[in-house]
Short mmCIF file of C-alpha atoms and ligand atoms in Angstrom, two decimals:
data_model
loop_
_atom_site.label_atom_id
_atom_site.label_comp_id
_atom_site.label_asym_id
_atom_site.label_seq_id
_atom_site.Cartn_x
_atom_site.Cartn_y
_atom_site.Cartn_z
CA MET A 23 0.00 0.00 0.00
CA SER A 24 1.46 3.39 -0.93
CA VAL A 25 1.52 6.00 1.81
CA ARG A 26 0.66 9.53 0.74
CA PRO A 27 3.35 11.98 1.89
CA SER A 28 2.32 14.62 4.43
CA PRO A 29 0.71 17.62 2.74
CA LEU A 30 2.73 20.56 1.50
CA GLY A 31 1.50 24.02 2.56
CA ILE A 32 1.93 27.06 0.35
CA LEU A 33 1.45 30.67 1.42
CA GLY A 34 1.81 33.21 -1.36
CA GLY A 35 2.02 36.92 -0.77
CA THR A 36 3.78 40.16 -1.40
CA PHE A 37 5.54 40.02 1.97
CA ASP A 38 6.20 43.76 1.78
CA PRO A 39 7.45 43.17 4.47
CA VAL A 40 6.74 39.85 6.18
CA HIS A 41 5.21 40.13 9.67
CA TYR A 42 3.85 37.89 12.44
CA GLY A 43 0.36 38.08 10.90
CA HIS A 44 1.83 35.85 8.15
CA LEU A 45 4.09 33.74 10.31
CA ARG A 46 1.96 32.76 13.29
CA PRO A 47 -0.94 31.50 11.10
CA ALA A 48 1.64 29.68 8.93
CA VAL A 49 2.99 27.88 12.03
CA GLU A 50 -0.55 27.06 13.18
CA LEU A 51 -1.43 25.51 9.82
CA LEU A 52 1.82 23.56 9.85
CA GLU A 53 0.84 22.02 13.18
CA GLN A 54 -2.96 21.71 12.84
CA LEU A 55 -2.89 20.30 9.30
CA HIS A 56 0.21 18.16 10.00
CA LEU A 57 1.97 19.63 7.00
CA GLY A 58 5.36 18.29 6.06
CA GLU A 59 6.45 21.83 5.32
CA MET A 60 5.00 25.32 4.75
CA ARG A 61 6.45 27.21 1.79
CA LEU A 62 6.30 30.98 1.73
CA VAL A 63 6.22 32.12 -1.90
CA PRO A 64 6.88 35.82 -2.47
CA GLY A 65 5.44 37.21 -5.71
CA ARG A 66 7.40 39.43 -8.10
CA ILE A 67 4.67 41.51 -9.73
CA PRO A 68 1.38 40.96 -7.91
CA PRO A 69 -1.40 41.02 -10.49
CA HIS A 70 -4.21 42.09 -8.12
CA ARG A 71 -2.73 45.05 -6.29
CA PRO A 72 -0.41 48.07 -6.45
CA PRO A 73 3.33 47.31 -6.89
CA PRO A 74 5.27 46.48 -3.71
CA ARG A 75 7.06 49.29 -1.87
CA VAL A 76 10.48 47.60 -2.15
CA GLY A 77 12.01 45.35 -4.82
CA PRO A 78 11.96 41.56 -4.84
CA GLU A 79 15.54 41.15 -3.55
CA ARG A 80 14.80 43.11 -0.38
CA ARG A 81 11.50 41.41 0.32
CA LEU A 82 13.20 38.06 -0.18
CA ALA A 83 16.12 38.95 2.09
CA VAL A 84 13.79 40.01 4.92
CA LEU A 85 11.70 36.88 4.48
CA ARG A 86 14.76 34.63 4.64
CA GLU A 87 15.85 36.30 7.88
CA ALA A 88 12.34 35.92 9.28
CA VAL A 89 12.15 32.13 8.82
CA ARG A 90 15.74 31.41 9.82
CA ASP A 91 14.73 30.07 13.25
CA LEU A 92 11.27 28.75 12.36
CA PRO A 93 11.38 24.99 11.73
CA GLY A 94 9.11 23.75 8.94
CA LEU A 95 8.82 27.15 7.24
CA ARG A 96 10.79 27.57 4.01
CA VAL A 97 11.06 30.28 1.39
CA ASP A 98 10.36 29.31 -2.22
CA ASP A 99 11.57 32.06 -4.55
CA ARG A 100 10.35 30.59 -7.85
CA GLU A 101 7.96 33.45 -8.66
CA LEU A 102 10.81 35.93 -8.42
CA HIS A 103 12.59 34.15 -11.27
CA ARG A 104 9.61 34.13 -13.59
CA ASP A 105 8.97 36.90 -16.12
CA GLY A 106 5.67 38.74 -16.08
CA PRO A 107 3.01 38.80 -13.38
CA SER A 108 3.05 36.18 -10.62
CA PHE A 109 0.02 34.00 -11.26
CA THR A 110 -0.70 31.57 -8.46
CA VAL A 111 -2.21 29.11 -10.91
CA ASP A 112 1.18 28.75 -12.64
CA THR A 113 2.95 28.17 -9.32
CA LEU A 114 0.45 25.54 -8.23
CA ARG A 115 0.61 23.78 -11.59
CA ALA A 116 4.42 23.61 -11.33
CA LEU A 117 4.26 22.32 -7.75
CA ARG A 118 1.71 19.67 -8.71
CA LYS A 119 4.09 18.43 -11.41
CA GLU A 120 6.96 18.27 -8.92
CA GLU A 121 5.05 16.73 -6.04
CA GLY A 122 3.04 14.02 -7.81
CA GLU A 123 0.01 12.97 -5.74
CA ARG A 124 1.10 14.75 -2.58
CA PRO A 125 -1.73 16.86 -1.12
CA LEU A 126 -1.06 20.57 -1.67
CA CYS A 127 -2.70 23.11 0.66
CA PHE A 128 -2.74 26.66 -0.65
CA ALA A 129 -3.34 28.99 2.30
CA LEU A 130 -4.79 32.46 2.06
CA GLY A 131 -6.27 35.02 4.42
CA SER A 132 -10.01 35.66 4.35
CA ASP A 133 -9.48 39.04 2.64
CA ALA A 134 -7.57 37.42 -0.21
CA PHE A 135 -10.07 34.55 -0.39
CA LEU A 136 -13.05 36.87 -0.90
CA GLY A 137 -11.23 38.42 -3.87
CA LEU A 138 -10.47 35.02 -5.42
CA PRO A 139 -12.95 35.35 -8.34
CA LYS A 140 -10.79 38.20 -9.68
CA TRP A 141 -7.69 36.00 -9.89
CA HIS A 142 -6.34 34.71 -13.18
CA ARG A 143 -7.98 31.33 -14.02
CA TRP A 144 -9.14 31.04 -10.42
CA ARG A 145 -11.34 27.99 -10.94
CA GLU A 146 -8.25 25.99 -11.88
CA LEU A 147 -6.53 26.62 -8.55
CA ILE A 148 -8.56 23.95 -6.84
CA THR A 149 -7.65 21.35 -9.46
CA PHE A 150 -4.04 21.63 -8.30
CA ALA A 151 -4.43 22.24 -4.54
CA HIS A 152 -6.80 22.41 -1.61
CA LEU A 153 -7.63 25.93 -0.44
CA VAL A 154 -7.16 26.71 3.26
CA VAL A 155 -8.75 29.95 4.41
CA MET A 156 -7.22 31.63 7.46
CA GLU A 157 -9.73 33.84 9.21
CA ARG A 158 -8.31 37.35 9.40
CA PRO A 159 -9.40 40.14 11.75
CA GLY A 160 -12.02 42.43 10.27
CA HIS A 161 -12.76 40.29 7.22
CA ALA A 162 -15.84 38.10 6.80
CA THR A 163 -15.20 34.57 5.60
CA SER A 164 -18.50 33.42 4.18
CA PRO A 165 -18.94 34.54 0.59
CA GLY A 166 -22.39 34.81 -0.94
CA GLY A 167 -23.86 34.48 -4.43
CA GLU A 168 -22.41 32.26 -7.11
CA PHE A 169 -18.99 32.17 -5.47
CA GLY A 170 -20.63 31.12 -2.19
CA GLN A 171 -22.25 28.19 -4.02
CA TRP A 172 -18.95 27.21 -5.59
CA VAL A 173 -17.35 27.21 -2.14
CA ALA A 174 -20.19 25.33 -0.42
CA THR A 175 -19.96 22.35 -2.79
CA ARG A 176 -16.25 21.96 -2.09
CA ARG A 177 -16.16 22.71 1.60
CA ALA A 178 -14.24 20.30 3.85
CA LEU A 179 -15.45 19.86 7.42
CA ARG A 180 -12.48 17.93 8.76
CA VAL A 181 -8.75 18.36 8.44
CA THR A 182 -8.38 14.68 7.53
CA GLU A 183 -10.22 15.27 4.24
CA LEU A 184 -7.17 17.15 3.00
CA ARG A 185 -5.01 14.06 3.35
CA GLU A 186 -7.42 11.82 1.49
CA ARG A 187 -6.91 13.45 -1.92
CA PRO A 188 -4.29 15.69 -3.55
CA ALA A 189 -6.56 18.72 -4.21
CA GLY A 190 -10.13 19.94 -4.51
CA ARG A 191 -11.40 20.84 -1.00
CA ILE A 192 -11.79 24.16 0.83
CA LEU A 193 -11.14 24.27 4.58
CA PHE A 194 -11.75 27.25 6.87
CA VAL A 195 -9.32 27.40 9.76
CA PRO A 196 -9.57 29.82 12.68
CA VAL A 197 -6.10 31.13 13.40
CA THR A 198 -4.86 33.43 16.14
CA GLN A 199 -6.24 36.85 15.27
CA LEU A 200 -3.32 39.17 14.81
CA ASP A 201 -4.37 42.54 13.51
CA ILE A 202 -1.09 43.18 11.74
CA SER A 203 -0.78 44.14 8.09
CA ALA A 204 2.19 45.00 5.91
CA THR A 205 0.42 48.29 5.15
CA GLY A 206 0.45 49.12 8.87
CA VAL A 207 4.10 48.09 9.20
CA ARG A 208 5.12 50.26 6.22
CA ARG A 209 3.23 53.18 7.71
CA LEU A 210 5.14 52.87 11.00
CA LEU A 211 8.50 52.62 9.27
CA ALA A 212 7.80 55.63 7.06
CA ARG A 213 7.10 57.62 10.23
CA GLY A 214 10.45 56.49 11.66
CA GLU A 215 8.81 54.18 14.22
CA SER A 216 10.04 50.63 14.67
CA ALA A 217 8.47 47.32 13.61
CA ARG A 218 10.03 45.58 16.59
CA CYS A 219 7.89 42.66 17.83
CA LEU A 220 5.75 42.81 14.68
CA MET A 221 8.26 40.59 12.88
CA PRO A 222 11.10 38.31 14.00
CA GLU A 223 14.06 40.19 15.40
CA PRO A 224 16.58 39.13 12.68
CA ALA A 225 14.20 40.42 10.00
CA TRP A 226 13.68 43.66 11.87
CA ARG A 227 17.46 44.12 12.30
CA LEU A 228 17.94 43.80 8.55
CA VAL A 229 15.23 46.36 7.75
CA ALA A 230 16.49 48.82 10.38
CA GLY A 231 20.17 48.31 9.55
CA ARG A 232 19.64 49.03 5.85
CA GLY A 233 17.12 51.81 6.40
CA TRP A 234 14.52 50.18 4.16
CA TYR A 235 10.91 51.38 3.90
CA GLY A 236 12.03 54.90 4.78
CA TYR A 237 13.12 53.94 8.29
CA PRO A 238 16.06 56.13 9.32
CA GLN A 239 19.20 54.01 9.03
CA VAL A 240 20.65 53.02 12.41
P1 ATP B 317 -0.69 44.59 2.62
O1 ATP B 317 -1.06 45.26 3.90
O2 ATP B 317 0.49 45.23 1.90
O3 ATP B 317 -1.88 44.38 1.70
P2 ATP B 317 -0.65 41.96 3.89
O4 ATP B 317 -0.25 42.22 5.29
O5 ATP B 317 -2.09 41.67 3.60
O6 ATP B 317 -0.11 43.12 2.94
P3 ATP B 317 0.25 39.98 1.97
O7 ATP B 317 1.68 39.66 1.64
O8 ATP B 317 -0.53 40.67 0.95
O9 ATP B 317 0.25 40.76 3.38
O10 ATP B 317 -0.50 38.65 2.45
C1 ATP B 317 -0.15 37.34 2.05
C2 ATP B 317 -1.22 36.39 2.56
O11 ATP B 317 -1.21 36.40 4.00
C3 ATP B 317 -2.64 36.76 2.13
O12 ATP B 317 -3.36 35.57 1.87
C4 ATP B 317 -3.20 37.47 3.36
O13 ATP B 317 -4.60 37.38 3.44
C5 ATP B 317 -2.52 36.70 4.50
N1 ATP B 317 -2.38 37.52 5.70
C6 ATP B 317 -1.67 38.66 5.83
N2 ATP B 317 -1.77 39.16 7.08
C7 ATP B 317 -2.56 38.29 7.78
C8 ATP B 317 -3.06 38.25 9.15
N3 ATP B 317 -2.76 39.22 10.02
N4 ATP B 317 -3.84 37.20 9.50
C9 ATP B 317 -4.16 36.22 8.60
N5 ATP B 317 -3.73 36.21 7.30
C10 ATP B 317 -2.94 37.23 6.89
#
């Protein structure tokens, strides 16, 4: 009997910059869903939003510092090497090819999830991976209308359903509610205030030491 490998988690984002609102939920999914690994995948040119405040190399460098001491979290920089916009569907298709039948769990916050129908070829996402929705402060999680119907027919009620097949289910997971956003972090830094304790210390030291995001260089 073949044993399916433990699921692979994927968290895409701009990470401009990374903060504990990304990292704590990522750790919780790693543990609650018994993932083999959680990959953080920074995007180069996000198709759905304004361009990031700093370039890909800086966002990547801060992210690498942030996960340095977090077992099970890894950075996957594939989107930064691709030309053109970063389409999640292309990343998931590539991962599916690499990982065979391994369950893939694509995680996204409730804000991002509600905007899913605007994503490039969004209906295909679920053919490559499960969707795992992390409830985020201030954002409703239950969509209505046609999208709500689409979600309801694919909804998983138990974590174990994600291990039973490689893709195709949608699971809602309550995570620790951390009202932290990269927008808020950038705002602080631009005012010359620190982001200490909003991100891991090594990541903060890199940002402060280089004077990125308009923070006065120390
Ligand atoms: P910005 O403020 O620049 O829009 P952000 O803080 O939302 O950025 P992103 O890199 O855009 O960060 O987010 C990547 C993913 O992480 C998205 O799916 C988003 O919903 C999720 N996420 C970000 N912050 C949180 C949080 N505090 N709690 C739960 N999920 C989050």
